[in-house]
Structure formats: structure tokens, C-alpha cells
XYZ file of C-alpha atoms in Angstrom:
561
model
C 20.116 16.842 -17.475
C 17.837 14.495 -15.931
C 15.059 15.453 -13.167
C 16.126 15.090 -9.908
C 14.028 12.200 -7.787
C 10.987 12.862 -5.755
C 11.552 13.848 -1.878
C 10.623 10.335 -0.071
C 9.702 11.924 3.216
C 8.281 15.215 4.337
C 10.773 18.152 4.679
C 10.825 19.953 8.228
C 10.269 23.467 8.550
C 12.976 25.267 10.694
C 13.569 28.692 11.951
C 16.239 30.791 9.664
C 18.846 30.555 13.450
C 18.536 26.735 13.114
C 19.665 26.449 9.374
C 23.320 25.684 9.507
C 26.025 26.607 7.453
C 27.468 24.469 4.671
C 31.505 23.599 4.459
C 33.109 21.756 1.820
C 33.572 17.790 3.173
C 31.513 18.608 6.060
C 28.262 17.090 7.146
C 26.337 19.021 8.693
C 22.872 18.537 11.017
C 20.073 20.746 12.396
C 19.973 22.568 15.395
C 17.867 20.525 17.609
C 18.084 20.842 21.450
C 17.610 17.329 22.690
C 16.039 16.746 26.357
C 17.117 13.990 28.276
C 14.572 11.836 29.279
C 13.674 11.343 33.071
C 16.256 8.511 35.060
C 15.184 4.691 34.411
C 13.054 3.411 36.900
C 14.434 2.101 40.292
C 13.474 -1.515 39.852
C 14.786 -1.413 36.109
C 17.793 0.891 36.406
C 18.822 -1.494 39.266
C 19.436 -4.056 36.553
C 21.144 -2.341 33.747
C 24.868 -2.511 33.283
C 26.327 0.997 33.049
C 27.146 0.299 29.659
C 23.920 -0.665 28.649
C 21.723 2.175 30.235
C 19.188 3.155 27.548
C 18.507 7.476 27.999
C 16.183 7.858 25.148
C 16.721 11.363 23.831
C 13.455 13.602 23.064
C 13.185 16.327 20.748
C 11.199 19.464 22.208
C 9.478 20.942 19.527
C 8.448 24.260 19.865
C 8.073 24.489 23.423
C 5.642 21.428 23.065
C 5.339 18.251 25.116
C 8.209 16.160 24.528
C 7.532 13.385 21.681
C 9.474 10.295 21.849
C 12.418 9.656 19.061
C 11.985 6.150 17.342
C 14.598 3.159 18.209
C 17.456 3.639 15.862
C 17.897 -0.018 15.896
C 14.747 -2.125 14.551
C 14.405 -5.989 15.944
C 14.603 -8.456 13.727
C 11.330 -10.039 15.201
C 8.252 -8.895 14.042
C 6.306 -9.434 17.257
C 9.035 -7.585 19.388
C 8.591 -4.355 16.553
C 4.990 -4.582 17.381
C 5.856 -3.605 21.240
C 6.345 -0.654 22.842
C 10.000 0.249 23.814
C 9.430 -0.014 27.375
C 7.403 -4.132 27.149
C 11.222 -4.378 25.196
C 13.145 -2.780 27.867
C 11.453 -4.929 30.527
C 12.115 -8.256 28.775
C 15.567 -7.786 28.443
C 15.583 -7.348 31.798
C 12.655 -10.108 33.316
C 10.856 -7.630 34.632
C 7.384 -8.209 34.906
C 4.914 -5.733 33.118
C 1.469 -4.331 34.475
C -0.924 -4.482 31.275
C -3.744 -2.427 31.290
C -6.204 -3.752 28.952
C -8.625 -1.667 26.362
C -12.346 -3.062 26.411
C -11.848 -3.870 22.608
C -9.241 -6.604 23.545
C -11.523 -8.332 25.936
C -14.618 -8.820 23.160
C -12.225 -9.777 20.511
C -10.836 -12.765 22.585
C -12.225 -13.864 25.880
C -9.466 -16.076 27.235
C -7.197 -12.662 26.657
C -7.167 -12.397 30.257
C -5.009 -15.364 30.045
C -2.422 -15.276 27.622
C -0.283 -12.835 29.437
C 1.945 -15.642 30.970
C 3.464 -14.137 34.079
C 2.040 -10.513 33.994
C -0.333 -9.118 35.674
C -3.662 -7.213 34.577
C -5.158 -4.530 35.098
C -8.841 -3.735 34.482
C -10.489 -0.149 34.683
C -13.653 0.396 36.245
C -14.820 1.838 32.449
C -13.778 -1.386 30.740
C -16.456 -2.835 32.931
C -19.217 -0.377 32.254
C -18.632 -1.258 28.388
C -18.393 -4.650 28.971
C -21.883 -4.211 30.582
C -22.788 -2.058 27.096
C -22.390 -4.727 24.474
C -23.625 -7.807 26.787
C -27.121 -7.784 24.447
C -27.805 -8.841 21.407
C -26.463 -12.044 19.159
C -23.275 -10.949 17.472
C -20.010 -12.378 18.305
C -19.329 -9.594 20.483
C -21.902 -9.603 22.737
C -21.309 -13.113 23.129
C -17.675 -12.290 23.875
C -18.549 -9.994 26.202
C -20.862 -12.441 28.232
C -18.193 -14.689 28.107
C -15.513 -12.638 29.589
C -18.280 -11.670 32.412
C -18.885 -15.284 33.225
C -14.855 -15.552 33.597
C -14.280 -12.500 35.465
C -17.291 -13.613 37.999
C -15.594 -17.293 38.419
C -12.418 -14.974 39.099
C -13.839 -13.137 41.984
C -16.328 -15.165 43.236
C -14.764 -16.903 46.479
C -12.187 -13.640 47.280
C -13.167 -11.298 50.296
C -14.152 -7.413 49.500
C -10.531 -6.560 51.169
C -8.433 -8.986 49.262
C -9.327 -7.748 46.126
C -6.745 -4.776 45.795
C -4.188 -7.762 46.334
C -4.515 -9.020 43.136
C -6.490 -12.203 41.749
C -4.709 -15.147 40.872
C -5.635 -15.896 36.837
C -4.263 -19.378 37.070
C -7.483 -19.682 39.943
C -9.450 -21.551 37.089
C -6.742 -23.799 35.914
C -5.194 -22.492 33.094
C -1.314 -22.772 34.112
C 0.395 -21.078 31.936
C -1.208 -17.509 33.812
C 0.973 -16.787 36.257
C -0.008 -13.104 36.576
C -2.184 -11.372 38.925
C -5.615 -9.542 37.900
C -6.559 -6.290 39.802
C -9.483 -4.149 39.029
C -9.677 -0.255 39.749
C -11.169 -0.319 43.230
C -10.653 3.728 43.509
C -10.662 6.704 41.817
C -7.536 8.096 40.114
C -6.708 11.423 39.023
C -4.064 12.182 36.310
C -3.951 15.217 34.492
C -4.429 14.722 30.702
C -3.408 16.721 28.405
C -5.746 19.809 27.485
C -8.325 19.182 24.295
C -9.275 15.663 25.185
C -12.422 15.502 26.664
C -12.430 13.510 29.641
C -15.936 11.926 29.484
C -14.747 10.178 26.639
C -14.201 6.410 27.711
C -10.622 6.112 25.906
C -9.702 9.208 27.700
C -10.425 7.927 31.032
C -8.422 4.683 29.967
C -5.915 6.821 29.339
C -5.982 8.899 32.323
C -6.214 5.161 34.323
C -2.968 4.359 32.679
C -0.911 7.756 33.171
C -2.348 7.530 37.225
C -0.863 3.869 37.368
C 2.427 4.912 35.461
C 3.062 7.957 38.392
C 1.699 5.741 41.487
C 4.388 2.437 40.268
C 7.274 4.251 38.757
C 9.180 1.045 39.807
C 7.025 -1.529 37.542
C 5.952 -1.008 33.437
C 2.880 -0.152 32.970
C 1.729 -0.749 29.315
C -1.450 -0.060 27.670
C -2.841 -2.942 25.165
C -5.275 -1.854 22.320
C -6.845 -3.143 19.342
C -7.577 0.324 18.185
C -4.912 2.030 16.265
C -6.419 5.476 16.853
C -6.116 4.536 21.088
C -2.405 3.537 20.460
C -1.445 6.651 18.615
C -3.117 9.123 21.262
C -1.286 6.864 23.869
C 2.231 7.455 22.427
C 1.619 11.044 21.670
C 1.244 11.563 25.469
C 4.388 9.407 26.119
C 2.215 6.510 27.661
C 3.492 2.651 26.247
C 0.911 1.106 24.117
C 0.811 -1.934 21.875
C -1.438 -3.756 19.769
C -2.882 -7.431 21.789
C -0.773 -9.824 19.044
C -1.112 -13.186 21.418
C -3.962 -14.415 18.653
C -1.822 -14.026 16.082
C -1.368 -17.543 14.250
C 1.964 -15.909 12.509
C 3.130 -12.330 12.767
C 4.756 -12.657 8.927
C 2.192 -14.060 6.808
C 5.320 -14.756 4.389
C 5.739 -18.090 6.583
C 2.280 -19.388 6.044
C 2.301 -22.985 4.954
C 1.549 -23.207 1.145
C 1.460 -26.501 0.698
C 3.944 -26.909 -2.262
C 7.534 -27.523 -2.082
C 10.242 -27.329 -4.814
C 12.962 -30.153 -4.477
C 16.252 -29.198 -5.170
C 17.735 -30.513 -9.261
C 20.242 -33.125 -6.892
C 17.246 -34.296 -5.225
C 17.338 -37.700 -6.789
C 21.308 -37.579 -6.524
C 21.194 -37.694 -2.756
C 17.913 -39.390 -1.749
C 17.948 -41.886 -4.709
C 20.351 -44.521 -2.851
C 18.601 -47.721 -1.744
C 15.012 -46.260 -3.072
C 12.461 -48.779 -3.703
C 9.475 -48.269 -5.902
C 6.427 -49.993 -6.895
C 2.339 -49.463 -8.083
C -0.665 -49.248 -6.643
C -4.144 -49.066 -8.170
C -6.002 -46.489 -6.083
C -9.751 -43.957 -6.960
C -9.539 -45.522 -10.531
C -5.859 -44.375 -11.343
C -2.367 -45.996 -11.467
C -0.023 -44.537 -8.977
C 3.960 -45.063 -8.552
C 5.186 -44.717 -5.241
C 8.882 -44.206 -4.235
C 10.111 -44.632 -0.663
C 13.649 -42.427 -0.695
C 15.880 -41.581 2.319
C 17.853 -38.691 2.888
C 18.498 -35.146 4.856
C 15.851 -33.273 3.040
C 13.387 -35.286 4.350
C 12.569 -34.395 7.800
C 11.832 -30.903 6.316
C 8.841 -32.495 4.776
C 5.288 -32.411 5.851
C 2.684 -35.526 5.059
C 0.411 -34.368 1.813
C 2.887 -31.989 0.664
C 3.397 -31.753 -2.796
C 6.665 -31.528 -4.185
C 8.428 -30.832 -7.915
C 11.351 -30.756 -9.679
C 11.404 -28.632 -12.793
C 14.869 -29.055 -14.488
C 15.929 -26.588 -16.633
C 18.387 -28.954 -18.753
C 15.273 -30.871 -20.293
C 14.468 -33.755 -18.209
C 10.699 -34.689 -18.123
C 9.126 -32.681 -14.746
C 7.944 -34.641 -11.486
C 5.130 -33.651 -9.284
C 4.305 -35.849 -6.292
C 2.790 -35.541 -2.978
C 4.550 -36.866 0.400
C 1.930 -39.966 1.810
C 4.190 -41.312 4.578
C 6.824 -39.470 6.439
C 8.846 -41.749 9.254
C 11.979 -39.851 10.361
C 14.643 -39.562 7.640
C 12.390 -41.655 5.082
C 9.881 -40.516 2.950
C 7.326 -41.999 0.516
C 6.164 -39.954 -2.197
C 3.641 -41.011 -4.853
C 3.004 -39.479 -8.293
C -0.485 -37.515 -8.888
C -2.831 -37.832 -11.736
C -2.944 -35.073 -14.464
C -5.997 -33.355 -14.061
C -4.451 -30.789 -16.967
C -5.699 -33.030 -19.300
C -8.988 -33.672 -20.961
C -9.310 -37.476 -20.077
C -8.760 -36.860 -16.505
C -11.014 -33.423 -16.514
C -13.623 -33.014 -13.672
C -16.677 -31.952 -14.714
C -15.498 -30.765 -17.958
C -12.879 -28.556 -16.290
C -9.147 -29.310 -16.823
C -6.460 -27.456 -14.636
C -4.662 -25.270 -16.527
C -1.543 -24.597 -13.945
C 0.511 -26.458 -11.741
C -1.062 -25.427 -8.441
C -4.714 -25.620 -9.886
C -3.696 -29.469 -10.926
C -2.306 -30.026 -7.090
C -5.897 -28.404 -5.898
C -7.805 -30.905 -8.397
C -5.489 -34.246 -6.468
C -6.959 -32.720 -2.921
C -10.459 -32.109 -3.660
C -10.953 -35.762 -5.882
C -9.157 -37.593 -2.539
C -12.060 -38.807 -0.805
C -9.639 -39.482 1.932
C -8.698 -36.492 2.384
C -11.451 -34.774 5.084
C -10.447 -31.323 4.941
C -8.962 -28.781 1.802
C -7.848 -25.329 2.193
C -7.095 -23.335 -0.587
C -5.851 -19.575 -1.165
C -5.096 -17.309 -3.585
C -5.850 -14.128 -4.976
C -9.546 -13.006 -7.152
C -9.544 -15.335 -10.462
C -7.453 -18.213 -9.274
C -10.161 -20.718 -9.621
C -10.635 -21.548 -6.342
C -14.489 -21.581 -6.414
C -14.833 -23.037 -9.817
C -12.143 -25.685 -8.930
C -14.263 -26.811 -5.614
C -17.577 -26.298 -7.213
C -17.104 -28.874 -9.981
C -14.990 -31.210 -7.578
C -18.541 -31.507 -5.449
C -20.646 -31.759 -8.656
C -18.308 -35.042 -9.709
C -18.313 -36.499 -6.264
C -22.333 -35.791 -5.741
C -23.904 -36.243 -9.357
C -20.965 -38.997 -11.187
C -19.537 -40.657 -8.126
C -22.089 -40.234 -5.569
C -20.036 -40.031 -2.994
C -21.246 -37.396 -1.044
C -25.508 -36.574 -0.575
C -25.399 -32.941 -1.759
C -23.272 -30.168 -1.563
C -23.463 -27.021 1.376
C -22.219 -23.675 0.474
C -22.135 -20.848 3.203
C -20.192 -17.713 3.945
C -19.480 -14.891 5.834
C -22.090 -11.835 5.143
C -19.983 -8.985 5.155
C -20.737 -6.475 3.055
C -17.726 -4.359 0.559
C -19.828 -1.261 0.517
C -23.148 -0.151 2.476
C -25.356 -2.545 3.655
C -28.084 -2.443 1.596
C -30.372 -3.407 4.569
C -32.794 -6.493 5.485
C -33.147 -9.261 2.294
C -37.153 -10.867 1.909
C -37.335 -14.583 1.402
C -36.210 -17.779 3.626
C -33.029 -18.355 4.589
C -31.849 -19.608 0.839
C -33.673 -16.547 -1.095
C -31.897 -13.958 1.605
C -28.338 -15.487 1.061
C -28.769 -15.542 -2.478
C -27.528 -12.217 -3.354
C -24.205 -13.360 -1.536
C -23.737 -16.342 -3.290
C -23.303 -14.513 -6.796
C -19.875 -15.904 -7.306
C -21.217 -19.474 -6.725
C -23.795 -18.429 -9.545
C -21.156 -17.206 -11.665
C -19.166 -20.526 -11.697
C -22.017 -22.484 -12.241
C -23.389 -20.962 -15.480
C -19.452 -21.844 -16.658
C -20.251 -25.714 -15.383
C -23.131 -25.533 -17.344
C -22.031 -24.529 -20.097
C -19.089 -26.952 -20.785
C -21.211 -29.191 -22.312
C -22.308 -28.500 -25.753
C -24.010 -31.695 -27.049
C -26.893 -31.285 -24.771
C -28.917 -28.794 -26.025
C -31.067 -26.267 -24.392
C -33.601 -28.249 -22.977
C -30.504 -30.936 -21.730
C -28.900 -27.637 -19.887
C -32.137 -26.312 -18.573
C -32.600 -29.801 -16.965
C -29.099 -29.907 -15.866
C -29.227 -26.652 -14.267
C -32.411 -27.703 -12.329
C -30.738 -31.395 -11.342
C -27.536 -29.576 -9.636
C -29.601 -26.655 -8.065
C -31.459 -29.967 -6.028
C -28.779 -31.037 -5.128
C -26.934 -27.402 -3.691
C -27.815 -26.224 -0.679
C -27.118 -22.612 0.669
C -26.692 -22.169 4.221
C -26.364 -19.206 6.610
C -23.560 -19.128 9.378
C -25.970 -18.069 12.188
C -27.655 -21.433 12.076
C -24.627 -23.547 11.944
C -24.567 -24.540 15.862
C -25.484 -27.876 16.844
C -25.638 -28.953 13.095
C -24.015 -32.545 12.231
C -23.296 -32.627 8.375
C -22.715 -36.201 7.099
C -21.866 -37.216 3.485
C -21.971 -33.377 2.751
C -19.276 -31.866 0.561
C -18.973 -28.541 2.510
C -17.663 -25.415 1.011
C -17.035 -22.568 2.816
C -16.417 -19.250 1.155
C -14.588 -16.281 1.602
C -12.928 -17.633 4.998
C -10.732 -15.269 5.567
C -13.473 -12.882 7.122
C -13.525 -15.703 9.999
C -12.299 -15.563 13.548
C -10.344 -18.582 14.751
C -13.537 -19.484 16.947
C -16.060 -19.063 14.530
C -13.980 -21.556 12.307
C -13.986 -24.203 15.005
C -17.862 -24.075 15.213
C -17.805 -24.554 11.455
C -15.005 -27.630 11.445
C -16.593 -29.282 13.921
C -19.909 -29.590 11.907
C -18.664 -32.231 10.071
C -20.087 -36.092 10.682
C -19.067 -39.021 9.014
C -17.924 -39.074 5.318
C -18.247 -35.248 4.917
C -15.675 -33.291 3.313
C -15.138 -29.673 4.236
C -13.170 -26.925 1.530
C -11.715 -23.742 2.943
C -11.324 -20.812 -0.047
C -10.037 -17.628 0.919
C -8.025 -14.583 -0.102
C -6.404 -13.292 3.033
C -5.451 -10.223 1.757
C -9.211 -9.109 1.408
C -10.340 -9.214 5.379
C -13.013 -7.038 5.726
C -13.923 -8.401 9.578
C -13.105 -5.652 12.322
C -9.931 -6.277 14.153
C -9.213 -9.312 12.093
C -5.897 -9.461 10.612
C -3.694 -11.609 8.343
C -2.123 -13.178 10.998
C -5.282 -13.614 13.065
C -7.788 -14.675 10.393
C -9.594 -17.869 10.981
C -8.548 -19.239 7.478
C -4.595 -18.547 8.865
C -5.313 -20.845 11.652
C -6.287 -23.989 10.568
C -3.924 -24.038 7.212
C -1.397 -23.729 10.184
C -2.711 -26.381 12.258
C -3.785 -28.830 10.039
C -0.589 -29.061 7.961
C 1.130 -32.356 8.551
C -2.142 -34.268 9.266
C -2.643 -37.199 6.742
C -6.490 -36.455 6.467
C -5.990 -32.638 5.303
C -4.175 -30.849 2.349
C -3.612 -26.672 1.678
C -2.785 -25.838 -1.676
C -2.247 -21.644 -2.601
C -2.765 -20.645 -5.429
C -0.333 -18.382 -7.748
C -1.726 -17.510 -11.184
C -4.853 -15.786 -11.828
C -6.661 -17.541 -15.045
C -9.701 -15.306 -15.044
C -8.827 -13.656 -17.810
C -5.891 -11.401 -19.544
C -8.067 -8.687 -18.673
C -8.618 -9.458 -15.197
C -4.796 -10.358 -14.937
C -3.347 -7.038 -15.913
C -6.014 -5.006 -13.763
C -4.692 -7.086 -10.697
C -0.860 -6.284 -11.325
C -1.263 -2.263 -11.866
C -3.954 -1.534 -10.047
């Protein structure tokens, strides 16, 4: 007889009164008293059809406070899953919502205060005093912080000491799209919390802000946004709404990112090959057939896509890349094989499809700006690494090549680094190190003095760069590389694309799924936002990588561990 399978969630322990008894073709549940929760507000009751009143049952657990039961139904949308039932309840409705705002919020994303569209905000007097906390210093956040300080003084600046409990109009400083009101906590307000949290703790008195606001407008919703998970959870264990702050998110399913690569359907040619015209153009050394096709499929194109067709009944494969798209027509041109050895950059060849649509970006010298993802062993360093030495060294078409990144650390910190500013962000640049003994090595006929000299030629002409002193920097005919972008906020990347003079090319690598940033997430990385924002732009490409080609090793450790 086989085993029977594993329990998937954790059994709950009831009193021997509350087991039921079993009957044959009977189910049978637990005997759970269920509390009805309070009446709807006025203001939102007012609106609901009889029908469509929404009770929310509570189970009382031994004698405790009463914890709210989950939705039974899930939305579909990931960004209305990520809100509290009652931000849910009141846009059903078009009710507008009362957001009280954590400090955290605020020094992740200054404009915050404006991307509430037509809800108001509200600001306690503690938020302030840890605005006031983190103004000092150089990071990002206390930069953030002295830029939400600046905003918040333009806010209040021209209103009278009596008009302030009114409410501040955020749309004051011309952004339009703020409809809302801001109001700050001009008094003191007492709500009980409950016993074992320690109310000089700043969270608490957040919280205690929030359940004082909830009793004094039991008309309006009063919601609590948070970037910290821990200040959500204590929030809906004492029945107060709280969400997560999602309006930076590029995407909210990272599953929709742009990749870059499209298959074309096997009737592709069927239904777009009517009235197609075709001819060749000589263009970077290479012969190139174009094919201008019509069709529906078209418009779901994007300019320096690349596309294939891989039928399984024999016929030779096409890969091509979308140069012009003008409403229902489409030209696509044919790519050079960087898989093999006459085409190979730098001595490497590409050894996969997406590594050979990588290669066709990063050899287009009119192509500005490359972003490419994928997982550890992809390539995607060693891939842009030899791309720059061609273009610096064979084709001199850039001056040198500039590789930064973001210094974040996997484990501790192992403190301050002696040297300049190259010699302290050498130990970060070990993967560039890494790739470059591989360049080196591939080829064989010079010798050991021809490497050493080589190796000294292509360190003159590399050039490691900290982030901190990017600002006010103009790069031109550099071949940029940024590494490990992910760990970037959407404003830090803008600093770093905006760098770029004429004739520079900047490359983008990044795994996404290795953020190690605070309150950075897939959907709000730096590295998310501009593959989403450049796509479609004729001077920019995004390829992602699939297969690892590190090794067989390195392969198997990344599929069962």
C-alpha cells in the first residue's frame, strides 16, 4: 500500500466538544462560532445594493480579538490582490480613500505624495520627526528625504496656520493628475492599542494614528500604506487596512516583461507572404536580406524585435529582427551568424540562439542602448565584454570601455577598501576579471609574452568606475557597461542613462531575480524600467537570456538547488 501524501497546510488544534461526528455521505465542518462583523460604513453602505452587501465573517478564536477571514474569491489582477479588502471595497464603489503613509514610503520615492490620483493623504506628526532623522548624510535616502522636505515646504508655504486642518491641495505645484488633499496631524490622538506593543515605538504610534483616524471618520477608508512587511502584518492583525505602496511598480507580473524575442507562428509566411518584396543591402561589413511583408500579426510587433520560425517538418530556420514597423507592414532583415567561427567576436562564438541575438545588438553601432537578462552563467558579461574589446581594440569605434556597478554586498561588509577609486572597486569587479582571463586566453598562437602584452593593452584601455561619482559626467565614444543592474532604483538608472554623450554606447546586464537593494522589487527594479520603456525605440534592443552555458556543472546546481 502506498504512503499516504504529506499534509500541505498546518492542522488546527480543536477542543474534543468541537470535533464533529462522522456520517456516511456526509460532509462535515468544525464548530466555529462566526462573529459578524460591525455594519458597513454610512457613506459606503449608502451605496451597496442589498444584494451586494459584503458582511465579512470573523472567526473568534479563543476569546481573542477577532482576526479577519481571507476573501474567498481572489482578483484576477495582481495589483488589486496586493490591496487591502477595504481600498477594494471602496473602488467598487468610487469612494475616495484617506491614505496614511509610513515614513519608509516617502524615502523610497519622493513624488509618492503624488501618485495617489484623487485621494487624499495623510501625514503623522512621527513621519516628520523621521523624516528629520535620515535628512544627513549622502545615501539615496537621505537625499530622498531632503527631497520630500523641499516638496512638503513648497506645499505649505503660502497656506495660513488655520487652513491647514483643511487639507492642502497636492496638485498646488502642478502635477495634475493629484487631485487629493494632504493633511498633516495638527493634534494629538489617542487610540487604544492593543496590550504588548510598546507605544514609544514609532510604528506603534503610526499605528495608533491610523486606528484614531479609522474611529474619528467611520464614514471614509482609512488605509495604511507600508513598505515594510513586518508594519503590514501588525496592521492586519489589529484589523487596521494596510497595503504595500505598488504605484512604482513598472509591472506587477514580471511574467509580462518584454524579452525581446518573438516566435512567429509555422503559417507566418502563408499569411504575410502576399505582395512581399525583398532585396540586399550591404551594411557593418555583412550582406543583409530584407523583406517588407504585410499582414495581422504585424501590429503586435515592436521595432528591433527579433523574431524566428523553427519548423519542425525540416525547413531551414529563420531568425530576423523587425527594422521598420508602419501600421500593418513590417520590414524584417536577416542577422549575421555570430555562432560561427568566421563571424566570432573576439574569439568568442555564440553558442545559443539568444546569445547569437545578444552578439547582433552589441556589434550594431547604431544601436545606443542594450539590455540584457538572464540568470548566473548566461554569458551576459563575457558576451558584452568582448563586444567592447572588438569595437575599442579591432574597430576602434569607441575610446575605451567603462565598467561600474552597484556595491552591494551578498554577505557582511567586509568594511572600508585602501587604494583610489579603481584599486577599491576592484574586489567588485571579480566577474569582469573572470571573463577576461577567458578573452585572453582564446588565443593560442601568441605565446606568453604575446598574452602578457595583451593583457596589459586591454587593461589601458578598461576603465572601472564607481556610481557615487557618476553625476555631472558626459561619456562620449565610451562603450559603457553597467553591471548587476538590477540592484538599481528607477532614478539612479536615469542618472546613469543620461551620462551618455555622443557616440557612446551603454549595456544593461542584470539578473532580476537576485535584488539585493532594500525595498527594491522585481517589478520596481531600475533594470525593469527601462527594458520597459525603451522597447519599441529604433536606437535600443533587450535580449533575455535562457540557457546557462557556464558549465554542466554549474547547469545542474542551478536547476536543483
Amino acid at each position: 500500500m502506498p504512503l499516504p501524501k504529506m499534509p500541505s497546510k498546518p492542522a488546527a488544534l480543536l477542543s474534543p466538544a468541537d470535533y464533529p461526528k462522522a456520517e456516511r455521505n456526509k460532509t462535515v465542518k468544525p464548530n466555529i462560532t462566526l462573529v459578524e462583523a460591525p455594519a458597513p460604513k454610512p457613506a459606503v453602505a449608502a451605496l451597496v445594493a442589498p444584494e451586494a452587501k459584503i458582511t465579512e465573517p470573523r472567526a473568534r478564536i479563543g476569546g481573542k480579538s477577532p482576526i479577519a477571514e481571507k476573501p474567498k474569491t481572489a482578483p484576477k489582477n495582481l495589483e488589486s490582490r496586493a490591496k487591502s479588502p477595504t481600498s477594494r471595497t471602496a473602488d467598487k464603489l468610487g469612494v475616495s480613500k484617506l491614505f496614511v503613509l509610513d515614513t519608509n514610503v516617502l524615502m523610497h520615492d519622493p513624488t509618492s505624495l503624488f501618485r495617489f490620483e484623487e485621494h487624499d493623504i495623510y501625514l503623522p506628526m512621527i513621519t516628520l520627526e523621521e523624516l528629520d532623522n535620515h535628512k544627513k548624510g549622502m545615501s539615496e535616502v537621505a537625499r530622498n528625504a531632503r527631497q520630500i522636505s523641499r516638496s512638503l515646504d513648497a506645499l505649505v508655504s503660502d497656506i495660513a496656520e488655520d487652513a491647514i486642518d483643511l487639507g492642502i491641495p497636492l496638485a498646488k505645484l502642478g502635477n495634475k493628475d493629484a487631485k487629493g488633499r494632504l493633511f498633516f496631524q495638527t493634534k494629538l490622538q489617542n487610540a487604544a492599542l492593543p496590550e504588548g506593543l510598546p507605544e514609544g515605538k514609532a510604528d506603534n504610534q503610526i499605528l495608533g494614528v491610523v486606528r484614531a483616524l479609522d474611529q474619528q471618520y467611520p464614514d471614509r477608508p482609512v488605509v495604511l500604506v507600508s513598505k515594510d512587511i513586518n508594519m503590514r502584518l501588525k496592521a492586519r492583525a489589529i484589523g487596521l487596512p494596510a497595503e504595500d505602496y505598488f504605484n512604482d511598480h513598472v509591472l506587477e507580473d514580471t511574467d509580462l516583461l518584454y524579452s525581446g524575442i518573438q516566435q512567429l507562428p509555422d503559417d507566418f509566411w502563408t499569411k504575410h507572404g502576399k505582395g512581399m518584396e525583398s532585396w540586399q543591402e550591404n551594411k557593418h561589413g555583412s550582406s543583409l536580406t530584407y523583406y517588407r511583408v504585410t499582414g495581422p500579426y504585424v501590429p503586435s510587433l515592436l521595432v528591433n524585435q527579433f523574431v524566428f520560425i523553427e519548423p519542425k517538418n525540416g525547413e531551414p530556420a529563420f531568425y530576423g529582427q523587425v527594422s521598420q514597423i508602419n501600421g500593418k507592414t513590417a520590414v524584417l532583415q536577416t542577422l549575421r551568424d555570430y555562432g560561427h567561427v568566421k563571424n566570432s567576436v573576439w574569439g568568442i562564438t555564440a553558442r545559443n540562439r539568444e546569445q547569437n541575438f545578444a552578439l547582433n545588438l552589441l556589434m550594431n553601432p547604431e544601436c545606443d542602448f542594450v539590455t540584457l537578462l538572464g540568470q548566473a552563467g548566461t554569458g551576459k558579461t563575457l558576451l558584452a565584454l568582448a563586444a567592447g574589446l572588438a569595437q575599442v581594440l579591432e574597430t576602434k569605434l569607441y575610446n575605451e570601455i567603462i565598467v561600474t556597478r552597484v556595491t552591494v554586498p551578498v554577505g557582511e561588509d567586509i568594511g572600508f577598501l585602501p587604494g583610489t577609486e579603481e584599486e577599491k572597486m576592484g574586489p567588485w569587479m571579480g566577474a569582469f576579471d573572470d571573463n577576461l582571463e577567458v578573452l585572453n586566453k582564446s588565443d593560442g598562437d601568441a605565446g606568453e609574452w604575446g598574452r602578457a602584452a595583451t593583457q596589459d593593452l586591454i587593461r589601458s584601455r578598461i576603465k572601472i568606475k564607481s556610481l557615487n561619482f557618476m553625476r555631472g559626467r558626459t561619456f562620449v565614444n565610451k562603450f559603457l557597461i553597467i553591471d548587476e543592474a538590477q540592484n538599481l532604483t528607477p532614478k539612479q538608472m536615469k542618472t546613469l542613462v543620461t551620462r551618455a554623450g555622443p557616440g557612446t554606447k551603454i549595456i544593461c546586464l542584470g539578473n532580476i531575480a537576485q535584488i539585493d537593494t532594500p525595498y527594491l522589487t522585481e517589478g520596481s527594479s531600475g533594470l525593469t524600467y527601462v527594458v520597459d520603456r525603451f522597447k519599441g525605440w529604433s536606437h535600443s534592443g533587450h535580449v533575455t537570456l535562457a540557457r546557462g552555458e557556464r558549465s554542466r556543472l554549474a547547469d545542474h546546481a542551478s536547476d536543483v538547488l
